[in-house]
């Protein structure tokens, strides 16, 4: 059978890096983020959204800084005057209301994703061990040690003591949540919004906790589970 | 079939070599034919603690490279007929420890009738340490009651359960926790983690708590494994640990401060 190339519509998760004008230097901020959560920034596709007031030169040097940090920049988005800058820098332009790919292709053929069940891991997940459940949920039976990193594109469940770094919705899935039987993490992150152990309300420490993301405030929400 | 017991820790200087010598001697005393191997190529330590440093002619690496036979390199302990020692070389290169080479020696030791092969792992996660871990059936994780040592042990446990031969074949290495240099007074004062804290962090079965003891230094200076010093706290604690390793149930000793502890410390007595 002869195979022919074909164009299919697909949706990809891209993270948007919102960059306000009056913020600290981007390279500096990114370095700090990477130190806090090294893995969260690996293999992530990012779209940079400068503020309307940003000058082309500033955008150019920010793009170079991202490149030096090895962060995969897919293109620019934001107010339309930056479109030219994107073109000059050889980057894709993603108009804000439509994804770049979707704007070129019809919606009807969006491939339905096949369902994959959760990745189940037996704990303890030790310090230095990294686990990533791609395109699915992650369930850990047992403990997650301090210094371990567990991640999923879907939800993360820990049936045990959770002392490591936990990230759900790694590919930008804002509805992903984290569930822990004994909640003592170093860091939690949902779709890129994260908080360290020092920001976790004290009364939730060691409790049965569920973490979600409030999309409007872009803040993590913590709740006790019965 | 010989059982490979690897004594490991991640962090250096926590008492791996002291423990390897004690465990090997304890297993031999319990009637099991045992050999203890020094994997710390380039440093050599075990032969000193076992009191055989003057008898080392050939070593582990010279057997792997074919310069000597295993029988030439094995040193028979003079106190325990069931115990032999395979020393490390001070001069040779760590890269001499190949997986095939080490594996073949372990097979030959099993053929010679050894029941237990105790591997004294070097610190860190470099070649010597990963080789010692690779072939482990059992791992004794040596930890001091302080945060950095415990964290390194957790790390080593992670490597053990992903990189060891058993793990790669879908099995599991049996894990045992041995806490050494434990000082119940300092634990009570909050200067050291308690054994409960350590167990809670590592979630591994505890086989023993060895107290901080002057008997350890005394033993290594005289080249006698401390487990043979039946009058010492550390020696008794090691005996209990080996018995627990072999499946016996024994209460923990030396884990609460002695009544006269403070006074004897001020007067500098006791050990
Ligand atoms: N229970 C103890 N009480 C007092 N001192 C101890 C005890 N255990 C070990 N030591 C001392 O700690 C030091 C290190 O011990 P040892 O050589 O057994 O550690 P190691 O883990 O093998 O070190 P390395 O990582 O360098 O191989 C030695 O000086 C030893 O005498
Ligand atoms: Mg040593």
mmCIF file of N, CA and C in Angstrom, chain A residues 79-124:
data_model
loop_
_atom_site.group_PDB
_atom_site.id
_atom_site.type_symbol
_atom_site.label_atom_id
_atom_site.label_comp_id
_atom_site.label_asym_id
_atom_site.label_seq_id
_atom_site.Cartn_x
_atom_site.Cartn_y
_atom_site.Cartn_z
ATOM 1 N N UNK A 79 -0.150 41.220 21.890
ATOM 2 C CA UNK A 79 -0.780 42.244 21.059
ATOM 3 C C UNK A 79 -0.132 42.264 19.671
ATOM 4 N N UNK A 80 -0.944 42.619 18.682
ATOM 5 C CA UNK A 80 -0.611 42.331 17.294
ATOM 6 C C UNK A 80 0.622 43.065 16.791
ATOM 7 N N UNK A 81 1.052 44.150 17.454
ATOM 8 C CA UNK A 81 2.221 44.865 16.911
ATOM 9 C C UNK A 81 3.489 44.027 17.013
ATOM 10 N N UNK A 82 3.466 42.966 17.868
ATOM 11 C CA UNK A 82 4.666 42.138 18.005
ATOM 12 C C UNK A 82 4.789 41.094 16.901
ATOM 13 N N UNK A 83 3.774 41.061 16.070
ATOM 14 C CA UNK A 83 3.776 40.072 14.991
ATOM 15 C C UNK A 83 4.992 40.224 14.094
ATOM 16 N N UNK A 84 5.343 41.470 13.849
ATOM 17 C CA UNK A 84 6.489 41.762 12.989
ATOM 18 C C UNK A 84 7.779 41.263 13.647
ATOM 19 N N UNK A 85 7.850 41.484 14.956
ATOM 20 C CA UNK A 85 9.043 41.043 15.692
ATOM 21 C C UNK A 85 9.193 39.536 15.554
ATOM 22 N N UNK A 86 8.062 38.826 15.724
ATOM 23 C CA UNK A 86 8.085 37.366 15.597
ATOM 24 C C UNK A 86 8.632 36.978 14.227
ATOM 25 N N UNK A 87 8.138 37.658 13.212
ATOM 26 C CA UNK A 87 8.572 37.364 11.852
ATOM 27 C C UNK A 87 10.067 37.613 11.704
ATOM 28 N N UNK A 88 10.538 38.769 12.228
ATOM 29 C CA UNK A 88 11.959 39.111 12.122
ATOM 30 C C UNK A 88 12.834 38.088 12.832
ATOM 31 N N UNK A 89 12.333 37.554 13.928
ATOM 32 C CA UNK A 89 13.135 36.608 14.709
ATOM 33 C C UNK A 89 12.966 35.179 14.206
ATOM 34 N N UNK A 90 12.170 35.027 13.181
ATOM 35 C CA UNK A 90 11.957 33.687 12.630
ATOM 36 C C UNK A 90 11.098 32.812 13.525
ATOM 37 N N UNK A 91 10.242 33.438 14.334
ATOM 38 C CA UNK A 91 9.387 32.672 15.245
ATOM 39 C C UNK A 91 7.964 32.635 14.718
ATOM 40 N N UNK A 92 7.230 31.632 15.155
ATOM 41 C CA UNK A 92 5.829 31.561 14.779
ATOM 42 C C UNK A 92 5.040 32.626 15.529
ATOM 43 N N UNK A 93 3.999 33.071 14.929
ATOM 44 C CA UNK A 93 3.100 34.021 15.595
ATOM 45 C C UNK A 93 1.803 33.303 15.923
ATOM 46 N N UNK A 94 1.416 33.342 17.170
ATOM 47 C CA UNK A 94 0.175 32.688 17.569
ATOM 48 C C UNK A 94 -0.809 33.758 17.979
ATOM 49 N N UNK A 95 -1.852 33.917 17.174
ATOM 50 C CA UNK A 95 -2.820 34.946 17.549
ATOM 51 C C UNK A 95 -3.552 34.470 18.790
ATOM 52 N N UNK A 96 -3.897 35.431 19.625
ATOM 53 C CA UNK A 96 -4.312 35.081 20.983
ATOM 54 C C UNK A 96 -5.560 34.221 21.084
ATOM 55 N N UNK A 97 -6.547 34.447 20.210
ATOM 56 C CA UNK A 97 -7.787 33.691 20.386
ATOM 57 C C UNK A 97 -7.756 32.307 19.758
ATOM 58 N N UNK A 98 -6.857 32.089 18.805
ATOM 59 C CA UNK A 98 -6.779 30.769 18.199
ATOM 60 C C UNK A 98 -5.360 30.255 18.306
ATOM 61 N N UNK A 99 -5.227 28.977 18.511
ATOM 62 C CA UNK A 99 -3.898 28.375 18.404
ATOM 63 C C UNK A 99 -3.458 28.445 16.956
ATOM 64 N N UNK A 100 -2.193 28.433 16.762
ATOM 65 C CA UNK A 100 -1.620 28.588 15.436
ATOM 66 C C UNK A 100 -2.081 27.484 14.495
ATOM 67 N N UNK A 101 -2.059 26.283 14.976
ATOM 68 C CA UNK A 101 -2.428 25.172 14.119
ATOM 69 C C UNK A 101 -3.921 25.187 13.817
ATOM 70 N N UNK A 102 -4.684 25.450 14.874
ATOM 71 C CA UNK A 102 -6.131 25.451 14.675
ATOM 72 C C UNK A 102 -6.559 26.515 13.679
ATOM 73 N N UNK A 103 -5.852 27.650 13.697
ATOM 74 C CA UNK A 103 -6.287 28.731 12.827
ATOM 75 C C UNK A 103 -6.096 28.365 11.363
ATOM 76 N N UNK A 104 -5.268 27.371 11.104
ATOM 77 C CA UNK A 104 -5.048 27.001 9.721
ATOM 78 C C UNK A 104 -5.874 25.806 9.277
ATOM 79 N N UNK A 105 -6.356 25.078 10.223
ATOM 80 C CA UNK A 105 -7.049 23.855 9.871
ATOM 81 C C UNK A 105 -8.445 23.850 10.465
ATOM 82 N N UNK A 106 -9.284 23.042 9.900
ATOM 83 C CA UNK A 106 -10.650 23.036 10.402
ATOM 84 C C UNK A 106 -10.731 22.258 11.709
ATOM 85 N N UNK A 107 -11.762 22.554 12.448
ATOM 86 C CA UNK A 107 -11.939 21.968 13.764
ATOM 87 C C UNK A 107 -12.443 20.533 13.726
ATOM 88 N N UNK A 108 -13.116 20.207 12.650
ATOM 89 C CA UNK A 108 -13.878 18.954 12.640
ATOM 90 C C UNK A 108 -13.039 17.697 12.775
ATOM 91 N N UNK A 109 -11.778 17.799 12.354
ATOM 92 C CA UNK A 109 -10.986 16.578 12.324
ATOM 93 C C UNK A 109 -10.083 16.385 13.541
ATOM 94 N N UNK A 110 -10.355 17.132 14.607
ATOM 95 C CA UNK A 110 -9.532 16.969 15.807
ATOM 96 C C UNK A 110 -9.559 15.503 16.235
ATOM 97 N N UNK A 111 -8.390 14.896 16.269
ATOM 98 C CA UNK A 111 -8.316 13.465 16.579
ATOM 99 C C UNK A 111 -8.745 13.210 18.014
ATOM 100 N N UNK A 112 -9.588 12.214 18.182
ATOM 101 C CA UNK A 112 -9.992 11.891 19.542
ATOM 102 C C UNK A 112 -8.836 11.145 20.202
ATOM 103 N N UNK A 113 -8.501 11.554 21.424
ATOM 104 C CA UNK A 113 -7.361 10.938 22.101
ATOM 105 C C UNK A 113 -7.772 9.586 22.647
ATOM 106 N N UNK A 114 -6.912 8.615 22.426
ATOM 107 C CA UNK A 114 -7.228 7.306 22.985
ATOM 108 C C UNK A 114 -6.995 7.353 24.490
ATOM 109 N N UNK A 115 -7.823 6.648 25.244
ATOM 110 C CA UNK A 115 -7.770 6.715 26.698
ATOM 111 C C UNK A 115 -6.704 5.770 27.233
ATOM 112 N N UNK A 116 -5.813 6.324 28.036
ATOM 113 C CA UNK A 116 -4.843 5.473 28.687
ATOM 114 C C UNK A 116 -5.088 5.519 30.185
ATOM 115 N N UNK A 117 -5.048 4.361 30.810
ATOM 116 C CA UNK A 117 -5.293 4.350 32.249
ATOM 117 C C UNK A 117 -4.071 4.866 32.991
ATOM 118 N N UNK A 118 -4.262 5.096 34.276
ATOM 119 C CA UNK A 118 -3.210 5.712 35.078
ATOM 120 C C UNK A 118 -1.963 4.838 35.166
ATOM 121 N N UNK A 119 -0.839 5.507 35.321
ATOM 122 C CA UNK A 119 0.415 4.799 35.599
ATOM 123 C C UNK A 119 0.467 4.547 37.104
ATOM 124 N N UNK A 120 0.616 3.293 37.481
ATOM 125 C CA UNK A 120 0.649 2.963 38.909
ATOM 126 C C UNK A 120 2.066 2.593 39.314
ATOM 127 N N UNK A 121 2.587 3.260 40.335
ATOM 128 C CA UNK A 121 3.940 2.987 40.813
ATOM 129 C C UNK A 121 3.877 2.579 42.278
ATOM 130 N N UNK A 122 4.695 1.584 42.634
ATOM 131 C CA UNK A 122 4.802 1.187 44.031
ATOM 132 C C UNK A 122 5.868 2.052 44.698
ATOM 133 N N UNK A 123 5.541 2.630 45.847
ATOM 134 C CA UNK A 123 6.536 3.401 46.585
ATOM 135 C C UNK A 123 7.399 2.489 47.417
ATOM 136 N N UNK A 124 8.357 2.966 48.181
ATOM 137 C CA UNK A 124 8.736 4.381 48.215
ATOM 138 C C UNK A 124 9.407 4.832 46.908
#
